[in-house]
Coordinates of C-alpha atoms in Angstrom, one line a residue:
Chain U
M1 CA -46.7 70.4 58.6
Q2 CA -47.9 72.6 61.4
E3 CA -51.0 71.7 63.4
S4 CA -53.0 74.6 62.0
E5 CA -52.1 73.5 58.4
I6 CA -53.1 69.9 59.0
I7 CA -56.4 71.0 60.6
G8 CA -57.0 73.3 57.7
Q9 CA -56.5 70.5 55.2
L10 CA -58.8 68.2 57.1
R11 CA -61.4 71.0 57.2
D12 CA -61.1 71.7 53.5
W13 CA -61.5 68.1 52.6
I14 CA -64.6 67.6 54.7
L15 CA -66.2 70.8 53.5
E16 CA -65.5 70.1 49.9
R17 CA -66.8 66.5 50.1
A18 CA -70.0 67.7 51.9
G19 CA -70.5 70.6 49.5
A20 CA -70.8 72.8 52.5
A21 CA -70.1 76.5 52.7
S22 CA -66.5 77.5 53.6
D23 CA -67.7 79.3 56.8
R24 CA -68.8 76.0 58.3
L25 CA -66.5 74.2 60.7
T26 CA -64.8 77.4 61.8
D27 CA -64.7 75.9 65.3
N28 CA -62.3 72.9 65.7
E29 CA -64.7 71.5 68.3
M30 CA -67.8 71.6 66.1
P31 CA -69.3 68.1 65.8
I32 CA -68.6 66.7 62.3
L33 CA -71.0 63.7 62.3
D34 CA -73.9 65.4 64.1
E35 CA -73.7 68.3 61.5
G36 CA -73.9 65.7 58.7
L37 CA -70.6 66.7 57.3
L38 CA -69.1 63.2 57.3
S39 CA -70.8 59.9 56.8
S40 CA -69.9 56.3 56.1
L41 CA -70.2 57.1 52.4
D42 CA -67.0 59.2 52.8
I43 CA -65.0 57.2 55.3
V44 CA -62.7 55.2 53.0
E45 CA -61.6 58.2 51.1
F46 CA -61.2 60.2 54.2
I47 CA -59.0 57.6 55.8
L48 CA -56.9 57.4 52.6
F49 CA -56.6 61.2 52.7
I50 CA -55.5 61.1 56.4
E51 CA -52.9 58.4 55.4
S52 CA -51.6 60.6 52.6
L53 CA -51.2 63.5 55.0
R54 CA -49.4 61.3 57.6
E55 CA -47.4 59.5 54.9
E56 CA -48.1 56.4 56.9
E57 CA -50.8 53.8 57.2
V58 CA -53.4 54.1 59.9
D59 CA -53.9 51.1 62.2
I60 CA -57.6 50.9 61.8
E61 CA -58.1 48.4 64.5
N62 CA -56.8 50.7 67.2
I63 CA -59.0 53.6 66.3
E64 CA -61.9 54.5 68.6
P65 CA -65.1 55.8 66.9
E66 CA -64.8 59.0 69.0
V67 CA -61.8 60.2 67.0
F68 CA -64.3 61.3 64.3
T69 CA -66.1 63.7 66.7
N70 CA -64.4 66.9 65.5
L71 CA -61.3 68.4 63.9
R72 CA -59.5 68.5 67.2
T73 CA -60.1 64.8 68.0
L74 CA -59.0 63.9 64.5
Y75 CA -55.8 65.9 64.8
D76 CA -55.1 64.5 68.3
A77 CA -55.7 60.9 67.2
F78 CA -53.9 60.8 63.8
F79 CA -51.3 63.5 64.0
A80 CA -50.4 64.6 67.5
D81 CA -48.9 61.3 68.6
K82 CA -48.6 59.2 65.6
S83 CA -46.9 56.3 67.4
Q84 CA -50.3 55.3 69.0
V85 CA -52.0 54.7 65.7
I86 CA -49.3 53.9 63.1
A87 CA -49.4 50.3 62.0
S88 CA -46.4 48.3 63.1
Chain K
M1 CA -104.3 37.3 59.1
A2 CA -106.1 34.2 60.2
D3 CA -104.2 34.1 63.5
G4 CA -104.7 37.8 64.1
R5 CA -100.9 38.5 64.1
S6 CA -99.5 41.7 62.9
L7 CA -96.0 43.3 62.9
R8 CA -96.2 44.1 66.6
S9 CA -97.1 40.6 67.7
G10 CA -93.6 39.2 67.9
F11 CA -92.4 42.0 70.1
I12 CA -95.4 41.7 72.4
E13 CA -94.9 37.9 72.8
S14 CA -91.2 38.4 73.6
W15 CA -92.1 41.1 76.1
K16 CA -94.3 38.7 77.9
R17 CA -91.9 35.8 77.7
V18 CA -88.5 37.4 78.4
P19 CA -89.3 40.9 79.8
D20 CA -85.8 41.4 81.3
H21 CA -83.9 40.5 78.1
V22 CA -82.2 43.4 76.3
A23 CA -84.3 44.3 73.3
L24 CA -82.3 47.3 72.2
E25 CA -78.8 48.6 72.7
V26 CA -78.1 52.1 71.3
D27 CA -75.4 54.7 72.2
G28 CA -74.5 52.9 75.4
N29 CA -78.1 52.6 76.5
K30 CA -79.6 49.1 77.0
R31 CA -83.4 48.8 77.1
S32 CA -85.1 45.6 78.1
Y33 CA -88.3 44.3 76.4
D34 CA -90.2 45.5 79.5
T35 CA -88.7 49.0 79.5
L36 CA -89.0 49.5 75.7
G37 CA -92.5 48.0 75.6
T38 CA -93.6 50.1 78.5
L39 CA -92.4 53.3 76.8
A40 CA -94.1 52.2 73.5
A41 CA -97.3 51.4 75.3
S42 CA -97.3 54.8 77.0
L43 CA -96.7 56.6 73.7
A44 CA -99.4 54.4 72.0
A45 CA -102.0 55.4 74.7
T46 CA -101.0 59.0 74.2
L47 CA -101.5 58.7 70.4
A48 CA -105.0 57.3 71.1
R49 CA -105.8 60.1 73.5
E50 CA -104.7 62.9 71.2
V51 CA -106.0 61.5 67.9
P52 CA -108.8 59.0 68.7
D53 CA -109.8 58.9 65.0
G54 CA -108.2 59.9 61.8
P55 CA -105.3 58.8 59.6
L56 CA -103.9 55.3 60.4
L57 CA -100.3 56.5 60.1
T58 CA -97.9 58.0 62.6
A59 CA -94.6 59.6 61.7
V60 CA -91.3 58.9 63.6
F61 CA -88.7 61.5 63.1
G62 CA -85.4 60.2 64.5
H63 CA -82.8 57.5 64.4
R64 CA -80.2 55.8 66.5
S65 CA -82.2 56.7 69.7
V66 CA -84.4 54.8 72.1
S67 CA -87.2 57.3 71.2
A68 CA -87.1 56.4 67.5
F69 CA -87.4 52.6 68.1
A70 CA -90.1 53.1 70.8
G71 CA -91.9 55.4 68.4
I72 CA -92.0 52.7 65.8
L73 CA -93.4 50.2 68.3
A74 CA -95.8 52.9 69.6
A75 CA -97.3 53.4 66.1
L76 CA -97.8 49.7 65.8
F77 CA -99.2 49.3 69.3
R78 CA -101.7 52.1 68.5
G79 CA -102.8 50.1 65.4
H80 CA -101.2 52.5 63.0
G81 CA -98.5 52.0 60.4
Y82 CA -95.3 54.0 60.8
V83 CA -93.7 56.5 58.5
P84 CA -90.0 56.9 59.2
L85 CA -88.5 60.4 58.6
N86 CA -84.8 60.9 58.4
S87 CA -82.9 63.9 59.8
A88 CA -80.1 63.2 57.3
F89 CA -82.5 64.0 54.5
P90 CA -83.0 67.6 53.2
T91 CA -85.9 69.3 55.1
D92 CA -87.9 69.9 51.9
R93 CA -88.0 66.1 51.3
T94 CA -89.0 65.3 54.9
R95 CA -91.7 68.0 54.8
S96 CA -93.1 66.6 51.6
M97 CA -93.2 63.1 53.1
L98 CA -95.0 64.4 56.2
E99 CA -97.6 66.3 54.2
R100 CA -98.2 63.6 51.6
T101 CA -98.9 60.9 54.2
E102 CA -101.2 63.2 56.1
C103 CA -99.8 62.1 59.5
T104 CA -101.2 64.1 62.4
C105 CA -98.8 62.8 65.0
V106 CA -95.0 63.0 64.9
I107 CA -92.7 61.3 67.5
V108 CA -89.4 63.3 67.5
D109 CA -86.1 62.4 69.1
N110 CA -83.5 64.9 70.3
Q111 CA -81.3 64.9 67.3
A112 CA -84.2 65.4 64.9
S113 CA -85.7 68.1 67.0
K114 CA -82.9 70.4 65.9
Q115 CA -84.3 70.2 62.3
L116 CA -88.0 70.4 63.2
E117 CA -88.5 74.1 62.8
E118 CA -87.2 74.0 59.3
V119 CA -89.3 70.9 58.4
L120 CA -92.5 72.4 59.8
T121 CA -92.1 75.8 57.9
G122 CA -95.2 76.1 55.7
V123 CA -96.9 73.0 57.1
T124 CA -100.6 74.1 57.5
Q125 CA -102.0 70.9 59.1
S126 CA -102.0 71.2 62.9
L127 CA -99.9 68.4 64.3
V128 CA -99.3 66.7 67.7
L129 CA -95.6 66.7 68.3
I130 CA -94.3 64.2 71.0
F131 CA -90.8 64.6 72.4
P132 CA -90.3 61.5 74.6
E133 CA -86.8 62.5 75.7
R134 CA -87.9 66.0 77.0
V135 CA -89.5 66.7 80.3
D136 CA -89.7 70.4 79.7
V137 CA -91.1 71.3 76.3
A138 CA -92.0 74.9 77.0
E139 CA -89.4 76.0 74.5
F140 CA -90.9 73.8 71.8
A141 CA -94.4 75.0 72.6
E142 CA -93.2 78.6 72.1
R143 CA -91.5 77.7 68.8
F144 CA -94.4 75.7 67.4
P145 CA -97.6 77.7 68.5
D146 CA -99.7 76.1 65.7
H147 CA -99.1 72.6 66.9
K148 CA -99.7 70.7 70.1
V149 CA -96.4 69.9 71.9
L150 CA -96.1 67.0 74.4
G151 CA -93.1 65.9 76.5
S152 CA -92.4 62.9 78.6
A153 CA -94.5 64.3 81.5
D154 CA -97.6 64.5 79.3
L155 CA -97.6 60.9 78.3
Q156 CA -100.5 58.6 79.3
P157 CA -99.6 55.8 81.7
S158 CA -98.6 52.6 79.9
S159 CA -101.4 50.8 81.8
D160 CA -103.9 52.7 79.7
W161 CA -102.8 50.6 76.7
S162 CA -103.8 47.0 76.0
E163 CA -103.3 45.1 72.8
A164 CA -106.9 44.1 72.6
D165 CA -108.1 47.7 72.5
F166 CA -106.3 48.5 69.3
D167 CA -107.2 46.1 66.5
V168 CA -104.9 45.8 63.5
D169 CA -106.2 45.0 60.0
P170 CA -103.8 42.5 58.5
N171 CA -104.3 44.2 55.1
G172 CA -103.6 47.6 56.7
I173 CA -100.3 49.4 56.3
A174 CA -97.5 48.3 58.7
Y175 CA -95.1 50.9 57.4
L176 CA -94.8 53.3 54.5
L177 CA -91.4 54.0 53.0
F178 CA -90.5 56.4 50.2
T179 CA -88.3 55.3 47.3
S180 CA -86.7 57.4 44.6
G181 CA -89.1 58.2 41.7
S182 CA -88.1 58.8 38.1
T183 CA -90.6 61.7 37.8
G184 CA -88.8 63.5 40.6
I185 CA -91.5 62.7 43.2
P186 CA -90.5 59.9 45.7
K187 CA -93.0 57.0 45.7
G188 CA -94.5 55.8 49.0
V189 CA -94.5 52.0 49.2
M190 CA -97.4 50.7 51.3
V191 CA -96.3 47.5 53.1
A192 CA -99.1 45.5 54.8
H193 CA -98.9 43.6 58.0
R194 CA -99.5 40.3 56.2
N195 CA -96.6 41.1 53.8
V196 CA -94.1 41.7 56.5
N197 CA -95.3 38.9 58.8
A198 CA -94.8 36.5 55.9
F199 CA -91.2 37.8 55.5
V200 CA -90.4 37.7 59.2
D201 CA -91.8 34.1 59.5
S202 CA -89.6 33.0 56.6
M203 CA -86.5 34.5 58.2
V204 CA -87.1 33.3 61.7
E205 CA -87.5 29.7 60.4
R206 CA -84.5 29.9 58.1
Y207 CA -82.1 31.4 60.6
S208 CA -83.1 29.6 63.8
I209 CA -83.0 32.8 65.7
T210 CA -82.8 32.5 69.5
E211 CA -83.0 34.8 72.5
S212 CA -79.2 34.8 72.6
D213 CA -78.7 36.4 69.2
R214 CA -77.5 39.9 68.7
F215 CA -78.4 41.7 65.5
S216 CA -76.5 44.5 63.8
Q217 CA -78.6 47.5 62.9
T218 CA -76.7 49.3 60.3
F219 CA -79.5 50.8 58.2
D220 CA -81.4 54.1 58.4
L221 CA -85.0 53.5 59.4
T222 CA -86.0 55.0 56.1
F223 CA -84.3 51.9 54.5
D224 CA -86.6 48.8 54.6
L225 CA -83.7 46.5 55.5
S226 CA -83.9 48.0 59.0
V227 CA -87.2 46.1 59.4
F228 CA -85.3 42.8 59.3
D229 CA -83.0 43.8 62.1
M230 CA -85.8 45.0 64.4
F231 CA -88.6 42.6 63.8
V232 CA -86.8 39.3 63.2
A233 CA -84.8 39.9 66.4
W234 CA -87.8 41.0 68.5
E235 CA -89.9 38.1 67.2
C236 CA -87.5 35.8 69.0
G237 CA -86.5 37.8 72.1
A238 CA -83.1 38.7 70.6
R239 CA -81.2 42.0 70.9
V240 CA -80.9 44.8 68.3
C241 CA -77.5 46.5 68.5
C242 CA -77.7 49.9 66.9
P243 CA -74.3 51.7 66.4
T244 CA -73.9 55.4 66.7
Q245 CA -72.9 57.4 63.6
A246 CA -69.3 57.2 64.8
Q247 CA -69.4 53.5 65.6
K248 CA -71.0 52.9 62.2
L249 CA -67.8 54.2 60.6
L250 CA -65.8 51.4 62.2
P251 CA -68.0 48.3 62.0
A252 CA -65.2 45.9 62.8
K253 CA -64.8 47.2 66.3
Y254 CA -68.6 47.2 66.8
I255 CA -69.0 43.5 65.7
Q256 CA -66.2 42.5 68.1
E257 CA -67.1 44.5 71.1
R258 CA -70.8 43.7 71.0
E259 CA -70.2 40.1 70.0
L260 CA -72.8 40.3 67.3
T261 CA -74.1 37.0 66.0
V262 CA -76.2 38.2 63.0
W263 CA -74.6 40.7 60.6
F264 CA -76.8 42.3 57.9
S265 CA -75.6 45.1 55.7
V266 CA -75.4 46.4 52.2
P267 CA -72.5 44.9 50.2
S268 CA -71.0 48.5 50.2
T269 CA -70.3 48.2 53.9
G270 CA -68.4 45.0 53.1
V271 CA -66.5 46.8 50.4
L272 CA -65.7 49.6 52.9
M273 CA -64.5 47.0 55.5
N274 CA -62.4 45.3 52.9
K275 CA -60.8 48.6 51.8
L276 CA -60.1 49.5 55.4
R277 CA -58.4 46.2 56.0
M278 CA -61.2 45.0 58.4
L279 CA -61.8 41.6 56.7
K280 CA -58.9 39.7 58.1
P281 CA -59.4 35.9 58.3
G282 CA -61.0 34.8 61.5
H283 CA -61.7 38.3 62.8
Y284 CA -65.4 37.8 63.7
P285 CA -65.8 34.4 65.4
S286 CA -69.0 35.5 67.1
L287 CA -71.0 35.8 63.9
R288 CA -73.5 33.0 63.0
W289 CA -74.9 34.7 60.0
S290 CA -73.4 37.1 57.5
L291 CA -76.2 38.5 55.4
F292 CA -76.1 41.0 52.5
C293 CA -78.9 42.7 50.6
G294 CA -79.7 46.0 48.9
E295 CA -77.4 45.9 45.9
A296 CA -75.3 43.5 43.8
L297 CA -72.9 41.5 45.9
P298 CA -69.4 41.2 44.5
K299 CA -67.9 37.7 44.7
E300 CA -64.7 38.9 46.4
I301 CA -66.6 40.6 49.2
I302 CA -68.6 37.5 50.2
E303 CA -65.4 35.4 50.0
S304 CA -63.5 37.8 52.2
F305 CA -66.4 38.3 54.7
A306 CA -66.9 34.5 54.9
A307 CA -63.3 34.0 55.7
A308 CA -63.4 36.8 58.3
A309 CA -66.5 35.2 59.9
P310 CA -65.5 31.6 59.7
N311 CA -68.3 30.4 62.0
S312 CA -71.0 32.1 60.0
I313 CA -73.1 31.1 57.0
A314 CA -73.1 33.8 54.4
E315 CA -76.1 34.5 52.3
N316 CA -77.0 37.0 49.6
L317 CA -80.6 38.3 49.8
Y318 CA -82.4 40.2 47.0
G319 CA -85.6 42.2 46.9
P320 CA -87.1 45.6 46.2
T321 CA -89.2 47.4 48.8
E322 CA -92.3 46.6 46.8
L323 CA -91.8 42.9 47.5
T324 CA -91.1 43.5 51.3
I325 CA -87.5 43.7 52.1
A326 CA -86.1 40.5 50.4
C327 CA -87.8 37.8 48.4
T328 CA -85.0 35.6 47.0
L329 CA -81.8 34.3 48.6
Y330 CA -78.7 32.4 47.9
R331 CA -76.5 30.5 50.3
W332 CA -72.7 30.9 49.7
N333 CA -70.6 27.7 49.4
A334 CA -66.9 28.4 49.1
Q335 CA -66.3 25.4 47.0
T336 CA -69.2 25.4 44.6
S337 CA -70.5 29.0 44.5
P338 CA -67.7 30.7 42.6
A339 CA -68.6 28.8 39.4
N340 CA -72.2 30.1 39.7
C341 CA -71.1 33.8 39.8
E342 CA -71.7 35.8 36.7
L343 CA -70.2 39.3 36.0
G344 CA -68.3 38.7 39.3
L345 CA -71.6 38.9 41.2
V346 CA -73.0 36.4 43.7
P347 CA -76.3 34.8 42.4
I348 CA -79.6 35.9 43.9
G349 CA -80.8 32.3 44.1
E350 CA -84.2 31.0 44.9
P351 CA -87.5 32.7 45.8
Y352 CA -88.8 32.6 49.4
P353 CA -91.2 29.8 50.1
D354 CA -94.4 31.9 49.4
M355 CA -93.0 33.8 46.5
Q356 CA -93.1 33.0 42.8
V357 CA -90.7 34.1 40.0
L358 CA -91.5 34.9 36.4
V359 CA -88.7 36.0 34.0
V360 CA -90.1 37.6 30.9
D361 CA -89.0 39.1 27.6
E362 CA -90.3 42.5 26.4
A363 CA -93.7 41.0 25.4
F364 CA -94.0 39.6 29.0
V365 CA -93.6 36.1 27.7
E366 CA -91.6 33.8 30.0
V367 CA -88.1 33.1 28.8
A368 CA -86.6 29.7 28.7
P369 CA -84.4 28.4 31.6
G370 CA -81.0 29.9 31.4
E371 CA -82.2 32.9 29.3
S372 CA -82.2 36.5 30.5
G373 CA -85.2 38.8 31.0
E374 CA -87.0 41.1 33.4
L375 CA -87.8 39.6 36.8
L376 CA -91.4 39.7 37.8
M377 CA -92.5 38.4 41.2
T378 CA -95.7 37.7 43.1
G379 CA -96.7 36.0 46.4
S380 CA -97.5 36.8 50.0
Q381 CA -94.9 39.6 50.1
L382 CA -96.4 41.5 47.2
T383 CA -97.2 44.9 48.7
L384 CA -100.2 47.2 48.4
G385 CA -98.7 49.5 45.8
Y386 CA -97.8 53.2 46.0
W387 CA -99.5 55.6 48.4
K388 CA -102.2 57.6 46.5
D389 CA -100.6 57.0 43.2
A390 CA -102.8 54.6 41.1
E391 CA -101.0 55.5 37.9
R392 CA -97.6 54.4 39.0
T393 CA -99.1 51.4 41.0
N394 CA -100.8 50.2 37.8
A395 CA -97.6 50.5 35.8
A396 CA -95.5 48.5 38.2
F397 CA -98.0 46.0 39.5
M398 CA -99.5 44.2 36.6
V399 CA -101.1 41.0 35.5
P400 CA -98.9 39.4 32.8
P401 CA -100.6 37.8 29.8
G402 CA -101.8 34.3 30.6
K403 CA -101.7 34.9 34.4
D404 CA -104.6 35.7 36.6
H405 CA -103.0 37.7 39.4
L406 CA -100.7 40.6 40.0
Y407 CA -97.0 40.6 39.7
Y408 CA -94.5 43.3 40.5
R409 CA -92.1 44.4 37.7
T410 CA -88.8 44.7 39.5
G411 CA -87.0 46.4 36.5
D412 CA -84.1 44.1 37.2
R413 CA -82.6 41.9 34.5
V414 CA -81.8 38.4 35.6
R415 CA -80.8 35.1 34.1
R416 CA -83.5 32.5 34.8
Q417 CA -82.6 29.5 36.9
N418 CA -81.5 26.6 34.9
G419 CA -81.2 23.3 36.6
D420 CA -78.4 23.6 39.2
S421 CA -77.5 27.1 37.9
P422 CA -79.2 29.6 40.2
M423 CA -80.8 32.9 39.2
V424 CA -78.3 35.6 38.7
Y425 CA -78.7 39.4 38.6
L426 CA -77.5 41.0 35.4
G427 CA -78.4 44.7 35.8
R428 CA -81.2 47.1 35.4
V429 CA -83.6 47.5 32.5
D430 CA -83.9 51.3 33.1
N431 CA -82.0 54.2 34.5
Q432 CA -82.2 53.2 38.2
I433 CA -79.0 52.6 40.0
K434 CA -78.0 51.5 43.5
I435 CA -75.6 53.7 45.6
Q436 CA -74.4 51.9 48.7
G437 CA -77.7 50.1 48.7
Y438 CA -80.0 53.1 48.2
R439 CA -82.2 52.9 45.2
V440 CA -81.7 56.0 43.1
E441 CA -83.6 57.0 40.0
L442 CA -81.2 59.0 37.9
G443 CA -84.3 60.8 36.5
E444 CA -85.0 62.3 39.8
I445 CA -81.6 63.8 40.1
E446 CA -81.8 65.1 36.5
M447 CA -85.1 66.8 37.2
V448 CA -83.7 68.6 40.2
M449 CA -80.6 69.6 38.3
R450 CA -82.6 71.0 35.4
E451 CA -84.6 73.1 37.8
E452 CA -81.6 74.3 39.8
A453 CA -79.3 74.9 36.9
S454 CA -82.1 76.2 34.6
V455 CA -80.9 74.0 31.8
D456 CA -83.0 71.9 29.3
T457 CA -81.0 68.7 29.7
A458 CA -78.9 67.3 32.5
I459 CA -77.6 63.7 32.5
A460 CA -76.8 62.0 35.7
M461 CA -74.5 59.0 35.8
G462 CA -73.4 56.6 38.6
W463 CA -69.8 57.3 39.2
P464 CA -67.3 56.1 40.3
E465 CA -68.2 52.6 39.2
T466 CA -68.0 49.8 41.6
S467 CA -68.7 46.1 41.0
A468 CA -71.9 46.5 43.0
G469 CA -73.1 49.6 41.1
A470 CA -71.7 53.1 41.9
D471 CA -70.3 55.0 44.8
G472 CA -71.8 58.3 43.8
V473 CA -73.3 60.4 41.0
V474 CA -71.9 63.0 38.6
V475 CA -74.0 65.1 36.2
F476 CA -73.3 66.4 32.7
I477 CA -74.7 69.7 31.3
T478 CA -73.8 71.8 28.3
D479 CA -74.3 75.3 29.6
A480 CA -70.8 76.8 30.5
S481 CA -72.4 79.8 32.2
V482 CA -73.8 77.7 35.0
D483 CA -72.2 78.5 38.4
T484 CA -71.6 74.8 39.3
K485 CA -70.6 75.4 42.8
T486 CA -73.8 77.3 43.7
V487 CA -75.9 74.8 41.8
L488 CA -74.3 71.9 43.7
A489 CA -75.0 73.6 47.0
R490 CA -78.7 74.1 46.1
V491 CA -79.1 70.6 44.8
K492 CA -77.7 69.3 48.1
N493 CA -80.6 71.1 49.8
R494 CA -83.1 69.0 47.9
L495 CA -81.5 65.6 47.6
P496 CA -80.2 63.2 50.3
N497 CA -76.5 63.0 50.5
Y498 CA -76.2 59.7 48.6
M499 CA -78.1 61.2 45.7
A500 CA -76.4 64.6 45.5
P501 CA -73.9 64.9 42.6
R502 CA -70.3 65.1 43.5
T503 CA -69.3 66.9 40.3
I504 CA -71.0 68.8 37.5
H505 CA -69.2 68.3 34.2
C506 CA -69.8 71.0 31.6
I507 CA -69.3 69.7 28.1
D508 CA -69.6 71.3 24.6
E509 CA -72.4 69.0 23.5
F510 CA -74.0 65.7 24.4
P511 CA -73.0 62.6 22.4
L512 CA -76.0 61.1 20.7
N513 CA -76.8 57.5 19.8
A514 CA -78.4 56.1 16.6
N515 CA -81.8 57.1 18.0
S516 CA -80.7 60.6 18.6
K517 CA -80.9 60.1 22.3
V518 CA -78.1 61.1 24.7
D519 CA -75.6 58.3 24.5
R520 CA -75.0 57.4 28.1
K521 CA -72.5 54.8 27.3
A522 CA -70.3 57.4 25.5
L523 CA -70.5 59.6 28.6
L524 CA -69.5 56.7 30.8
Q525 CA -66.6 56.0 28.5
R526 CA -65.6 59.7 28.8
L527 CA -65.6 59.3 32.6
R528 CA -63.5 56.2 32.4
E529 CA -60.9 58.0 30.2
K530 CA -61.0 61.3 32.0
P531 CA -62.6 60.9 35.5

């Protein structure tokens, strides 16, 4: 998948789960947590969704909280260089 | 209170004893008892200057910020109770809480200030708005011309506050928290200083807290379990560690990096950690106590958590807000406890030292040991009832036949203790559920749904099911013409995230039971077969 496609899928998942309008999160740098679009209520399913996109498990212990800041940080952490976060 | 203590007393004593110890750590900022106490004293003196008389409640709008914690202390230093407001809640709900409590002062942190304009729309009472994190508040003064706006430069010096100047009535309100109400209107639970001091005293003694302890602070301030973290820690000069929203998503890292010693969360957080493979054996050696409260605790979660925190003692705490945070507890023993679990849930155990249990049948007659019934409780933690709501107070706080004082009806079904078999939680007697520890009246969701979808009947169900309750809510209606997407968006503007339905199921007709009522069990079965 291309970067834009992955970011689009992450955006769609977050917006659908939050019940937010489709014109939210048009900016990849918009803060997801501060905008109330993602919470601890969603995190397990969100990680599972990310793993389904990656087709690989996420090494949860090596994730920094900041990766949940926005769509760009999510893409960079989980998809741009998978070798950093894939479980051994 | 014979000794004149109130909820603020423990913090003030620690401030005098260990002024340089860290009282609070939030978002990379550490605040000593002296720094936090000085800010709270300054805010308290400002509250006294601005509103010398009037309501005995101050609202605090914010969370996970120094200002929010200082604001809570400031209200108590002033001799007021605090009313926490939550920027994660819909603005209509927050406005309603503000108006109903008749607070005239609101302490606002930076994050909550973004929502303030919406919250104050239509508020007719002139308020004093205090922004402790802002030096320049000209922008706010322009946006809120009907209210008095103060920034950090407008605060009174902390030296203008002294404990002796602001008496506290031990029967007065220490905090007022809103819980979900079946009629659609949240109930404001009034918790007195003497209630919460009894609770804090029990906890301090039981857990042998010291100045070296570091407490997790995972709860919103609108959730009464947050009172444990703050005031049990501050009573003993310990540190409260409050994760940011992002850090809260990854609790494992936070426990390890902050070397927490006291963990307190809802069981759902343990479930989350288990699902995310965060409960590996031996992972959290720093923890001394692993405590859970707020919803039914599945056996496998306490087993996994106890193994992950091998140096800790794990306990299950139980209690509704009306009985001040928690009022029974059960200590987990890996060898003997599994046999005491029922329905896969950890027992809720024994009452606190100053609390008494009564398990009754439908006629309020006490059931025999080992039998099940509704749990009623009384004692020093029995709160004052609901804010300006005598009707619902009288319904929930009652004198059972043959007794001579008030008990609170928990609405929880339990099996009465029988010899060595501890009290166990069996479920609810009504349509209340717990979602990740939050108390949710399905009736409140149904009322909002009826209004927003313009339907006569809407049935809310906890779904998907978890061993602790439910992870969310879905709603059934029978009107196929309803634009479910639009209705869901409107409902989310009126209900907090955890109460908002995930899905609206439109069905041909409601299944009915023998009493011609909607058969909720049949709807649940339908979900199980076709989620």
